[in-house]
XYZ file of C-alpha atoms in Angstrom:
140
model
C 54.949 -11.003 220.912
C 57.930 -12.365 220.860
C 57.142 -13.948 224.824
C 56.084 -17.063 225.801
C 52.996 -17.740 228.126
C 55.718 -19.514 230.078
C 58.708 -17.592 230.902
C 62.141 -19.474 230.610
C 63.840 -20.119 233.376
C 67.249 -18.089 233.508
C 69.151 -21.020 235.208
C 68.423 -23.366 232.217
C 71.622 -23.602 230.032
C 70.954 -22.250 226.961
C 69.131 -23.962 223.761
C 71.554 -25.606 221.227
C 71.255 -23.584 218.442
C 69.691 -25.500 214.743
C 71.898 -24.795 211.652
C 70.033 -23.392 208.684
C 69.728 -26.043 206.425
C 67.963 -29.056 208.064
C 69.844 -31.974 208.141
C 68.504 -34.365 206.138
C 66.731 -37.588 207.731
C 67.181 -41.000 206.153
C 65.362 -43.280 205.141
C 64.558 -46.157 207.115
C 66.093 -49.592 205.866
C 63.093 -51.322 203.854
C 61.266 -54.641 204.720
C 58.797 -55.831 202.468
C 55.332 -56.199 203.791
C 56.289 -53.881 206.830
C 53.687 -52.260 209.269
C 54.848 -48.358 208.132
C 53.157 -47.365 204.645
C 55.977 -45.183 204.694
C 57.989 -48.600 204.194
C 56.044 -49.802 201.653
C 56.116 -47.302 198.617
C 56.229 -47.830 195.429
C 59.846 -49.551 193.220
C 60.150 -45.467 191.072
C 60.548 -44.151 194.970
C 63.141 -46.373 196.297
C 64.212 -46.761 193.318
C 64.981 -43.695 191.279
C 67.717 -44.354 189.135
C 65.460 -46.936 186.771
C 63.291 -44.097 184.210
C 60.150 -45.254 182.519
C 62.023 -45.756 179.111
C 64.437 -48.486 181.235
C 63.106 -52.064 180.033
C 60.312 -52.696 178.754
C 58.882 -48.960 178.187
C 61.479 -48.461 176.132
C 59.901 -46.937 173.072
C 62.450 -48.222 170.974
C 61.925 -51.690 172.070
C 58.538 -53.514 169.941
C 59.062 -56.791 170.264
C 60.809 -59.335 172.576
C 61.764 -62.105 171.752
C 63.515 -63.732 168.892
C 60.096 -63.372 166.183
C 57.430 -65.239 165.433
C 58.020 -68.841 164.481
C 61.754 -68.876 166.528
C 62.449 -72.714 167.670
C 60.497 -74.375 165.579
C 61.745 -76.065 162.252
C 61.540 -73.588 159.127
C 62.167 -76.665 156.766
C 61.338 -80.075 158.266
C 61.519 -81.956 155.070
C 64.863 -81.108 154.640
C 66.026 -81.692 158.456
C 65.166 -84.737 158.242
C 66.543 -85.543 154.775
C 70.119 -84.498 156.587
C 69.698 -86.672 159.491
C 69.024 -89.755 157.115
C 71.901 -88.360 154.963
C 74.471 -88.201 158.435
C 73.027 -91.593 160.146
C 74.051 -92.677 157.056
C 77.007 -91.751 156.836
C 77.602 -91.852 160.392
C 76.830 -96.473 159.989
C 78.720 -96.251 157.090
C 82.420 -94.542 159.607
C 81.766 -97.343 161.593
C 81.576 -100.117 158.986
C 85.274 -98.962 158.282
C 86.286 -99.122 161.055
C 84.474 -101.711 161.140
C 86.527 -102.932 158.267
C 89.650 -101.394 158.509
C 90.138 -103.772 162.239
C 89.573 -106.473 160.184
C 91.605 -105.939 157.165
C 94.705 -105.211 159.502
C 94.110 -108.091 162.000
C 93.814 -110.511 158.267
C 96.715 -109.187 156.780
C 98.942 -109.413 160.266
C 97.812 -112.917 160.289
C 99.231 -113.036 156.549
C 95.877 -113.838 154.954
C 96.514 -111.620 152.185
C 93.536 -112.421 150.340
C 91.031 -111.555 152.939
C 92.678 -108.657 153.480
C 92.485 -106.964 149.979
C 88.804 -107.909 150.260
C 88.389 -106.182 153.521
C 90.790 -103.352 151.090
C 88.022 -103.317 147.898
C 84.876 -103.028 150.812
C 86.584 -100.200 152.686
C 87.186 -98.875 148.714
C 83.638 -98.975 148.189
C 82.147 -97.893 151.756
C 83.983 -94.280 150.865
C 82.367 -94.593 147.389
C 79.401 -94.856 148.520
C 80.168 -91.951 151.171
C 81.219 -89.662 148.622
C 78.144 -90.129 146.983
C 76.858 -89.109 150.045
C 77.715 -86.186 149.736
C 77.360 -85.747 146.164
C 74.282 -86.069 146.065
C 73.022 -82.689 147.198
C 75.389 -79.690 147.220
C 72.755 -76.886 147.961
C 73.517 -78.401 151.545
C 76.332 -77.634 151.948
């Protein structure tokens, strides 16, 4: 039964020969929320290189993030102690710079007595910073 119900026109051109391997159709461009349901396909169909074990589905990953308590101060007493020491040390350093300016001005003006008192102040403030450093050696 190769005969069709409608005979072929002998003057019509020959139909093109179809190749043995059919061409693979190209998928149309995807637009989100398309009116065509075939374009609204799931992610694993659109991106076959993403596997279920990529990222969050990986069984080797048990916990996300840095862990419990991250971002919170673990030892608030130590932190406040170090902050207070730092503030005191910065105050002393600023005082030393101010004192050094006064001592140099007095020395250049020829008032050596005041300059020696200022030098004593600088030595004393250095000893204060050294004492702060030696108070708690485990914080270094």
